[in-house]
């Protein structure tokens, strides 16, 4: 079977449909691709897997196993595995959250290469989820094969993660073939083409993709209209630091001692006020004094995640009265815009700022793909209060929005509870984030001042190297 025939067959079984569809992300689309139907047509399924295996021959890296992205590509990978006698792995989607279940089923050795099999790619985020799961058990991935590339950013997104995507056909080619055979009219062809260009998921910035002129922190401070980011970038510029310490300690004394010592090296201190066992309002007074003396801001990592009315109360009232002292707070976007609106009712009049959690550092977290995209949109629509993101990389080019990244250590690695570490150089230099958040790398160091200085230098040097 040639590719044209395959496309026509996929259309005939309604794997590709045209009309008005609302996608998972809420976006209206003139085309809908759902290749799950293929399992009901075994001959077609074998054809599709033959095409995928042909594409696999273009893989640059070597691989000992293949792994289908759950679920649609699972039977496709199975067909290939059986026909080509290549062992298969299964990524268990449900293992998220159930620590005892294996994330990857099948036999492998650390360092083995694996080829990813996928049916359809949009932004590439599903492939990446599977890659991350494989990487977490020591399996290397260099290539992925996909039947249909919707041309909405997957190639660039995966390239950024050092993965080459080999597609059998692109959506623009599919519509050309269908038009040629009179299956769709030219109106639909132009609608789909417009849709493709208007809905491209932007890959994260990397050094070679960053705009030529990288703004200094000083210049960004000038551009900011929100008082908190204006001040933050000014501090970063003056103190030459993009380091935030995460003071996750259990007593007021320990927190204050750490901040007194490393105050000169940080632009902000992040707290988890509910960890402290001997909390008293006097603590906050002292905290504010140290912050003022050493010129850094206070960020309570409260991760608000309830309906607007509740977060409003949690922010302003209770034992900690967070809005009275924290310049910055953060929130999950999962409840919808109400969470921002509720917090804003308290914070706006006090000139406070909020960061939205667009991505997390922990293994198997769900803040990926469409969730991240929707979070970016929520931030962009509330810039009077939302001043940036907690993320694992730069997500948008607006220089007045700040990107802060937790999960940072001088050496990559992980802890026993799912935390995954990146280096300051990777976070600032390669992923284009603005700020490194470091907890145990500093507070558990033998010499905390020496450690803080080392992180300050590493983070700042990575930033300086980006400047023209
Ligand atoms: N934190 C993360 N990852 C996240 C988010 C917050 O680590 O995705 I959102 C917090 C948790 C902890 C700090 O308070 O940042 C990191 O501490 P360590 O550097 O000790 O892992």
Coordinates of C-alpha atoms and ligand atoms in Angstrom, one line a residue:
X1 CA 0.0 0.0 0.0
X2 CA 1.3 3.5 -0.8
X3 CA 1.0 6.5 1.4
X4 CA -1.9 8.0 -0.7
X5 CA -3.9 4.9 -0.3
X6 CA -3.2 4.8 3.4
X7 CA -4.5 8.3 3.8
X8 CA -7.6 7.5 1.9
X9 CA -8.3 4.5 4.0
X10 CA -7.8 6.4 7.2
X11 CA -10.3 8.9 5.9
X12 CA -12.7 6.2 4.9
X13 CA -12.8 4.7 8.4
X14 CA -13.3 8.2 9.9
X15 CA -9.9 8.3 11.5
X16 CA -9.7 11.8 10.0
X17 CA -12.8 13.9 10.0
X18 CA -13.7 17.5 8.9
X19 CA -16.3 19.9 10.4
X20 CA -16.4 22.0 13.6
X21 CA -14.8 20.4 16.6
X22 CA -13.9 21.6 20.0
X23 CA -10.6 20.2 21.0
X24 CA -9.6 19.2 24.6
X25 CA -7.8 22.5 25.0
X26 CA -11.1 24.4 24.1
X27 CA -9.8 25.4 20.7
X28 CA -12.2 25.2 17.8
X29 CA -10.8 23.1 15.0
X30 CA -12.0 22.3 11.4
X31 CA -10.3 18.9 11.5
X32 CA -10.4 16.0 14.0
X33 CA -7.9 13.1 14.0
X34 CA -8.7 10.1 16.1
X35 CA -6.8 7.0 15.0
X36 CA -8.2 4.8 17.8
X37 CA -10.6 3.4 15.1
X38 CA -7.7 1.6 13.5
X39 CA -7.9 -1.2 16.0
X40 CA -11.3 -2.2 14.5
X41 CA -9.6 -2.7 11.1
X42 CA -6.7 -5.2 11.7
X43 CA -5.4 -5.1 8.1
X44 CA -5.2 -1.4 8.2
X45 CA -3.5 -1.6 11.6
X46 CA -0.8 -3.9 10.1
X47 CA -0.3 -1.4 7.2
X48 CA 0.1 1.5 9.7
X49 CA 2.6 -0.4 11.7
X50 CA 4.6 -1.3 8.5
X51 CA 4.8 2.4 7.7
X52 CA 5.9 3.2 11.2
X53 CA 8.6 0.6 11.0
X54 CA 9.8 2.0 7.7
X55 CA 10.1 5.4 9.4
X56 CA 12.0 3.8 12.3
X57 CA 14.8 3.0 9.9
X58 CA 15.6 6.7 9.8
X59 CA 16.3 6.8 13.5
X60 CA 19.7 8.3 14.3
X61 CA 20.2 6.6 17.7
X62 CA 20.3 2.9 18.3
X63 CA 17.5 1.2 20.2
X64 CA 16.9 -2.2 21.7
X65 CA 13.2 -1.8 22.5
X66 CA 10.2 0.1 21.3
X67 CA 7.5 1.8 23.4
X68 CA 4.1 3.0 22.2
X69 CA 2.6 6.2 23.7
X70 CA -0.5 5.0 25.6
X71 CA -3.1 4.2 24.5
X72 CA -3.6 4.3 20.8
X73 CA -0.1 3.5 19.8
X74 CA 0.1 0.5 22.2
X75 CA -1.4 -1.9 19.7
X76 CA 0.7 -0.4 16.9
X77 CA 3.8 -1.0 18.9
X78 CA 2.6 -4.5 19.6
X79 CA 2.2 -5.2 15.9
X80 CA 5.7 -4.0 15.2
X81 CA 7.2 -5.9 18.1
X82 CA 5.6 -9.2 16.9
X83 CA 6.4 -8.8 13.2
X84 CA 9.9 -7.4 13.6
X85 CA 10.8 -9.5 16.7
X86 CA 11.9 -6.4 18.6
X87 CA 11.1 -6.4 22.4
X88 CA 8.5 -3.9 23.6
X89 CA 8.1 -1.9 26.8
X90 CA 4.8 -0.5 28.2
X91 CA 4.6 2.7 29.9
X92 CA 2.0 2.4 32.7
X93 CA -0.1 5.6 32.7
X94 CA -1.9 4.8 35.9
X95 CA 1.3 4.4 37.9
X96 CA 1.2 8.1 38.5
X97 CA 0.5 8.5 42.1
X98 CA 0.8 4.8 43.0
X99 CA 4.4 4.6 43.9
X100 CA 4.6 0.9 44.2
X101 CA 3.5 0.0 40.7
X102 CA 6.2 -0.1 38.0
X103 CA 6.1 2.9 35.7
X104 CA 7.7 0.9 32.9
X105 CA 6.8 -2.8 32.2
X106 CA 9.1 -5.1 30.3
X107 CA 12.7 -6.0 30.6
X108 CA 15.5 -3.5 30.1
X109 CA 18.9 -2.4 31.4
X110 CA 19.9 1.1 32.4
X111 CA 21.3 2.9 29.4
X112 CA 19.3 0.9 26.8
X113 CA 17.9 2.9 24.0
X114 CA 14.2 2.9 23.2
X115 CA 12.2 4.1 20.1
X116 CA 8.9 5.8 20.7
X117 CA 5.9 4.9 18.6
X118 CA 3.0 7.4 18.4
X119 CA -0.1 7.7 16.2
X120 CA -0.7 11.5 16.1
X121 CA 1.5 14.4 17.4
X122 CA 0.2 17.9 18.1
X123 CA 2.6 19.8 20.5
X124 CA 4.6 16.7 21.3
X125 CA 3.7 16.7 24.9
X126 CA 2.4 13.1 25.1
X127 CA 5.6 11.8 23.5
X128 CA 7.5 13.9 26.1
X129 CA 5.5 12.4 28.9
X130 CA 6.5 8.9 27.8
X131 CA 10.1 10.0 27.2
X132 CA 10.3 11.3 30.8
X133 CA 8.9 8.1 32.2
X134 CA 11.5 6.1 30.3
X135 CA 14.3 8.5 31.3
X136 CA 13.3 8.2 34.9
X137 CA 14.2 4.5 34.9
X138 CA 17.4 5.1 33.0
X139 CA 16.3 4.4 29.4
X140 CA 17.6 6.7 26.7
X141 CA 15.4 8.1 23.9
X142 CA 16.7 9.8 20.8
X143 CA 14.0 9.2 18.2
X144 CA 10.2 8.9 17.9
X145 CA 8.1 7.8 14.9
X146 CA 4.6 9.1 14.4
X147 CA 2.0 8.4 11.8
X148 CA 0.5 11.9 11.5
X149 CA 2.2 15.1 12.5
X150 CA -0.4 17.9 12.9
X151 CA 2.4 20.4 12.4
X152 CA 1.6 22.3 15.5
X153 CA 5.1 22.4 17.0
X154 CA 5.9 18.8 17.9
X155 CA 9.1 18.7 15.8
X156 CA 10.6 21.8 17.4
X157 CA 9.4 20.9 20.9
X158 CA 11.0 17.5 20.7
X159 CA 14.1 18.8 19.0
X160 CA 14.6 21.0 22.0
X161 CA 14.6 17.9 24.2
X162 CA 17.1 16.3 21.8
X163 CA 14.6 13.9 20.2
X164 CA 14.2 13.6 16.5
X165 CA 10.6 13.1 15.3
X166 CA 10.1 11.1 12.1
X167 CA 6.6 11.4 10.7
X168 CA 5.1 9.4 8.0
X169 CA 2.8 12.2 6.8
X170 CA 2.0 15.7 7.8
X171 CA -1.5 17.1 8.1
X172 CA -0.9 19.6 5.2
X173 CA -0.1 16.6 2.9
X174 CA -3.2 14.7 4.1
X175 CA -5.5 17.5 3.1
X176 CA -3.8 17.9 -0.3
X177 CA -4.3 14.1 -1.0
X178 CA -7.9 14.3 0.1
X179 CA -8.6 17.4 -2.0
X180 CA -7.0 15.7 -5.0
X181 CA -9.3 12.7 -4.6
X182 CA -12.4 15.0 -4.2
X183 CA -13.0 14.1 -0.6
X184 CA -12.8 17.7 0.7
X185 CA -13.2 21.0 -1.1
X186 CA -10.7 23.9 -1.4
X187 CA -12.6 25.9 1.2
X188 CA -11.9 23.2 3.8
X189 CA -8.3 22.9 2.6
X190 CA -7.7 26.6 3.3
X191 CA -9.5 26.5 6.6
X192 CA -7.3 23.7 7.8
X193 CA -4.1 25.4 6.5
X194 CA -5.1 28.6 8.5
X195 CA -5.8 26.5 11.5
X196 CA -2.4 24.9 11.3
X197 CA -0.5 28.2 11.1
X198 CA -2.6 29.9 13.8
X199 CA -2.4 27.1 16.3
X200 CA 1.3 26.3 16.5
X201 CA 2.5 25.5 19.9
X202 CA 5.7 27.6 20.5
X203 CA 8.7 25.6 21.5
X204 CA 10.4 26.8 24.6
X205 CA 13.3 29.2 24.1
X206 CA 16.8 27.8 23.9
X207 CA 20.0 29.7 23.6
X208 CA 19.9 29.8 19.8
X209 CA 16.2 30.6 19.7
X210 CA 16.3 33.5 22.2
X211 CA 15.8 36.9 20.7
X212 CA 19.2 38.4 19.7
X213 CA 18.9 41.2 22.3
X214 CA 18.5 39.7 25.7
X215 CA 17.4 42.3 28.1
X216 CA 19.3 42.9 31.3
X217 CA 17.5 42.7 34.7
X218 CA 17.9 46.4 34.9
X219 CA 16.2 47.0 31.5
X220 CA 13.4 44.6 32.5
X221 CA 12.9 46.5 35.7
X222 CA 12.3 49.7 33.7
X223 CA 9.8 47.9 31.5
X224 CA 7.7 46.5 34.4
X225 CA 4.7 48.4 35.6
X226 CA 3.9 46.0 38.5
X227 CA 5.7 47.3 41.6
X228 CA 6.8 43.8 42.7
X229 CA 8.5 42.8 39.4
X230 CA 9.9 46.3 39.1
X231 CA 11.5 45.9 42.5
X232 CA 12.5 42.2 42.0
X233 CA 14.4 42.9 38.7
X234 CA 16.0 46.0 40.3
X235 CA 17.3 43.8 43.3
X236 CA 18.5 41.1 40.9
X237 CA 20.4 43.8 38.9
X238 CA 21.9 45.5 41.9
X239 CA 22.8 42.5 44.0
X240 CA 23.8 40.4 41.0
X241 CA 21.7 37.5 41.9
X242 CA 18.9 35.4 40.5
X243 CA 18.9 33.1 43.5
X244 CA 15.8 32.4 45.6
X245 CA 16.3 30.3 48.7
X246 CA 13.6 27.9 49.8
X247 CA 13.9 28.0 53.6
X248 CA 12.0 24.8 54.3
X249 CA 12.9 24.6 58.0
X250 CA 10.9 23.7 61.0
X251 CA 11.7 26.4 63.6
X252 CA 11.6 30.2 63.4
X253 CA 15.1 30.3 64.7
X254 CA 16.5 28.2 61.9
X255 CA 14.7 30.2 59.2
X256 CA 15.8 33.5 60.6
X257 CA 19.4 32.3 61.1
X258 CA 19.7 31.0 57.5
X259 CA 18.2 34.2 56.1
X260 CA 20.5 36.5 58.2
X261 CA 23.5 34.6 56.9
X262 CA 22.6 34.3 53.2
X263 CA 20.5 37.4 52.8
X264 CA 23.2 39.2 50.8
X265 CA 23.2 36.5 48.2
X266 CA 19.5 36.2 47.4
X267 CA 16.8 38.3 45.7
X268 CA 14.0 36.5 47.4
X269 CA 13.3 34.1 50.2
X270 CA 10.6 31.4 49.7
X271 CA 8.8 30.1 52.8
X272 CA 6.4 27.4 53.7
X273 CA 5.0 29.1 56.8
X274 CA 2.9 26.0 57.7
X275 CA 6.0 23.9 58.2
X276 CA 7.1 26.0 61.2
X277 CA 6.4 24.4 64.5
X278 CA 6.8 27.5 66.8
X279 CA 5.1 30.1 64.6
X280 CA 4.3 33.4 66.2
X281 CA 3.5 36.8 64.7
X282 CA 6.8 38.2 66.0
X283 CA 8.5 35.8 63.6
X284 CA 7.0 37.6 60.6
X285 CA 8.1 41.0 62.0
X286 CA 11.7 39.7 62.2
X287 CA 11.4 38.1 58.8
X288 CA 10.4 41.5 57.3
X289 CA 13.2 43.2 59.1
X290 CA 15.8 40.9 57.7
X291 CA 14.3 41.1 54.2
X292 CA 14.5 44.9 54.4
X293 CA 18.0 44.9 55.8
X294 CA 19.4 42.6 53.1
X295 CA 17.1 43.9 50.4
X296 CA 15.2 40.8 49.3
X297 CA 11.5 40.0 48.8
X298 CA 9.3 37.4 50.6
X299 CA 7.5 34.6 48.7
X300 CA 5.1 32.4 50.6
X301 CA 4.9 29.1 48.5
X302 CA 1.3 28.5 49.6
X303 CA 0.1 27.1 46.3
X304 CA -3.5 28.2 46.6
X305 CA -5.8 25.8 44.8
X306 CA -9.4 26.3 45.9
X307 CA -12.4 28.3 44.7
X308 CA -12.1 32.1 44.7
X309 CA -14.0 32.8 47.9
X310 CA -11.9 30.2 49.9
X311 CA -8.5 31.3 48.6
X312 CA -9.5 34.9 49.4
X313 CA -10.0 33.9 53.1
X314 CA -6.9 31.6 53.2
X315 CA -4.8 34.5 51.8
X316 CA -6.0 37.3 54.1
X317 CA -7.0 35.5 57.3
X318 CA -6.1 32.5 59.6
X319 CA -3.1 32.2 61.7
X320 CA -0.6 33.4 59.1
X321 CA -2.4 36.4 57.4
X322 CA -0.1 35.8 54.4
X323 CA -1.3 38.9 52.5
X324 CA 0.1 41.1 55.3
X325 CA 3.7 40.2 54.7
X326 CA 4.4 38.1 51.6
X327 CA 5.2 40.2 48.5
X328 CA 4.6 37.2 46.3
X329 CA 2.4 34.1 46.5
X330 CA 1.6 31.4 44.1
X331 CA -1.5 29.5 42.9
X332 CA -2.4 26.4 40.9
X333 CA -4.5 27.2 37.9
X334 CA -6.6 24.0 38.3
X335 CA -9.7 25.7 39.8
X336 CA -10.0 28.1 36.8
X337 CA -9.7 31.9 36.8
X338 CA -11.7 32.2 40.0
X339 CA -8.6 31.4 42.0
X340 CA -6.8 34.4 40.6
X341 CA -9.9 36.7 40.9
X342 CA -10.3 35.7 44.6
X343 CA -6.6 36.3 45.5
X344 CA -6.6 39.5 43.5
X345 CA -9.4 40.9 45.6
X346 CA -7.1 40.8 48.6
X347 CA -3.7 41.3 47.0
X348 CA -4.2 44.0 44.4
X349 CA -4.8 46.9 46.9
X350 CA -1.7 45.8 48.8
X351 CA 0.5 45.8 45.7
X352 CA 1.1 42.0 46.1
X353 CA 1.9 39.7 43.2
X354 CA 1.0 36.1 42.3
X355 CA 2.9 33.5 40.3
X356 CA 0.9 30.7 38.5
X357 CA 2.2 27.2 38.6
X358 CA 2.5 26.3 35.0
X359 CA 4.8 23.3 35.4
X360 CA 6.2 21.4 38.3
X361 CA 9.6 19.7 38.9
X362 CA 8.2 16.5 40.3
X363 CA 8.2 13.2 38.4
X364 CA 4.8 12.3 36.9
X365 CA 3.2 15.7 37.6
X366 CA 0.2 16.6 35.6
X367 CA 1.0 20.2 34.9
X368 CA 2.0 19.6 31.2
X369 CA 0.7 20.2 27.7
X370 CA -2.7 21.8 27.4
X371 CA -2.7 22.5 31.2
X372 CA 0.4 24.6 30.9
X373 CA -0.9 26.4 27.8
X374 CA -4.1 27.3 29.6
X375 CA -2.1 28.5 32.6
X376 CA 0.0 30.8 30.4
X377 CA -3.2 32.3 29.0
X378 CA -4.7 32.8 32.5
X379 CA -1.5 34.7 33.5
X380 CA -1.5 36.9 30.3
X381 CA -5.1 37.9 31.0
X382 CA -4.4 38.9 34.6
X383 CA -1.2 40.8 34.4
X384 CA -2.3 43.4 37.0
X385 CA -1.7 40.7 39.6
X386 CA -0.1 37.7 38.0
X387 CA 3.5 38.6 37.4
X388 CA 4.9 35.3 36.1
X389 CA 5.2 31.5 36.5
X390 CA 6.7 28.7 38.5
X391 CA 7.9 26.6 35.6
X392 CA 10.7 24.4 34.4
X393 CA 11.6 26.7 31.5
X394 CA 10.7 30.0 29.8
X395 CA 7.2 29.8 28.6
X396 CA 6.5 33.2 27.0
X397 CA 8.6 36.1 25.7
X398 CA 7.0 38.9 27.6
X399 CA 10.0 40.5 29.5
X400 CA 7.7 41.8 32.3
X401 CA 6.7 38.3 33.3
X402 CA 9.2 36.4 35.5
X403 CA 9.9 32.6 35.3
X404 CA 11.0 31.0 38.5
X405 CA 12.3 27.4 38.5
X406 CA 12.4 25.0 41.5
X407 CA 14.2 21.7 41.5
X408 CA 17.7 23.1 41.2
X409 CA 21.0 21.7 42.4
X410 CA 24.6 22.1 41.2
X411 CA 24.4 18.5 40.0
X412 CA 21.4 16.8 38.3
X413 CA 19.6 14.0 40.1
X414 CA 16.5 13.3 42.1
X415 CA 15.4 12.7 45.7
X416 CA 13.5 9.6 46.9
X417 CA 10.1 11.3 46.6
X418 CA 10.0 12.3 43.0
X419 CA 11.9 15.6 43.1
X420 CA 14.0 16.0 39.9
X421 CA 16.9 18.4 39.8
X422 CA 18.4 20.5 37.0
X423 CA 21.5 22.6 37.2
X424 CA 21.5 26.5 37.3
X425 CA 23.2 26.5 33.9
X426 CA 20.5 24.3 32.4
X427 CA 17.7 26.3 34.0
X428 CA 19.0 29.8 33.2
X429 CA 21.3 29.3 30.2
X430 CA 19.5 26.6 28.2
X431 CA 15.9 26.8 29.3
X432 CA 15.7 30.6 29.5
X433 CA 14.2 30.8 33.0
X434 CA 15.0 33.9 35.1
X435 CA 15.3 32.6 38.7
X436 CA 16.6 29.5 40.4
X437 CA 14.9 28.3 43.5
X438 CA 17.2 26.3 45.7
X439 CA 16.2 24.5 49.0
X440 CA 18.2 21.6 50.3
X441 CA 21.1 22.4 48.0
X442 CA 21.7 25.4 50.4
X443 CA 19.9 24.7 53.7
X444 CA 21.4 21.2 54.1
X445 CA 24.9 22.2 53.0
X446 CA 27.7 22.0 55.5
X447 CA 28.5 25.6 54.9
X448 CA 25.3 27.4 53.9
X449 CA 27.0 30.7 53.0
X450 CA 29.5 29.0 50.8
X451 CA 26.7 27.1 49.1
X452 CA 24.5 30.2 48.6
X453 CA 27.5 32.0 47.0
X454 CA 28.1 29.0 44.7
X455 CA 24.5 29.0 43.5
X456 CA 24.5 32.8 43.2
X457 CA 27.6 32.7 41.0
X458 CA 26.4 29.7 38.9
X459 CA 23.0 31.3 38.3
X460 CA 24.3 34.8 37.6
X461 CA 27.1 33.6 35.3
X462 CA 24.6 31.6 33.2
X463 CA 22.5 34.8 32.9
X464 CA 25.6 36.9 32.0
X465 CA 26.6 34.5 29.3
X466 CA 23.2 35.1 27.6
X467 CA 23.8 38.8 27.4
X468 CA 25.2 40.2 24.1
Ligands
LIG1 N1 8.7 23.2 44.6 C1 9.3 22.3 43.9 N2 8.8 22.0 42.7 C2 7.7 22.5 42.2 C3 7.1 23.5 42.9 C4 7.6 23.8 44.1 O1 10.4 21.8 44.3 O2 7.3 22.2 41.0 I1 5.4 24.4 42.2 C5 9.2 23.7 46.0 C6 9.2 22.6 47.0 C7 10.3 23.0 47.9 C8 11.3 23.7 46.9 O3 9.8 23.9 48.8 O4 10.5 24.2 45.9 C9 12.4 22.9 46.4 O5 13.2 22.4 47.4 P1 14.5 21.5 47.2 O6 15.5 22.4 46.4 O7 15.0 21.2 48.6 O8 14.2 20.3 46.4

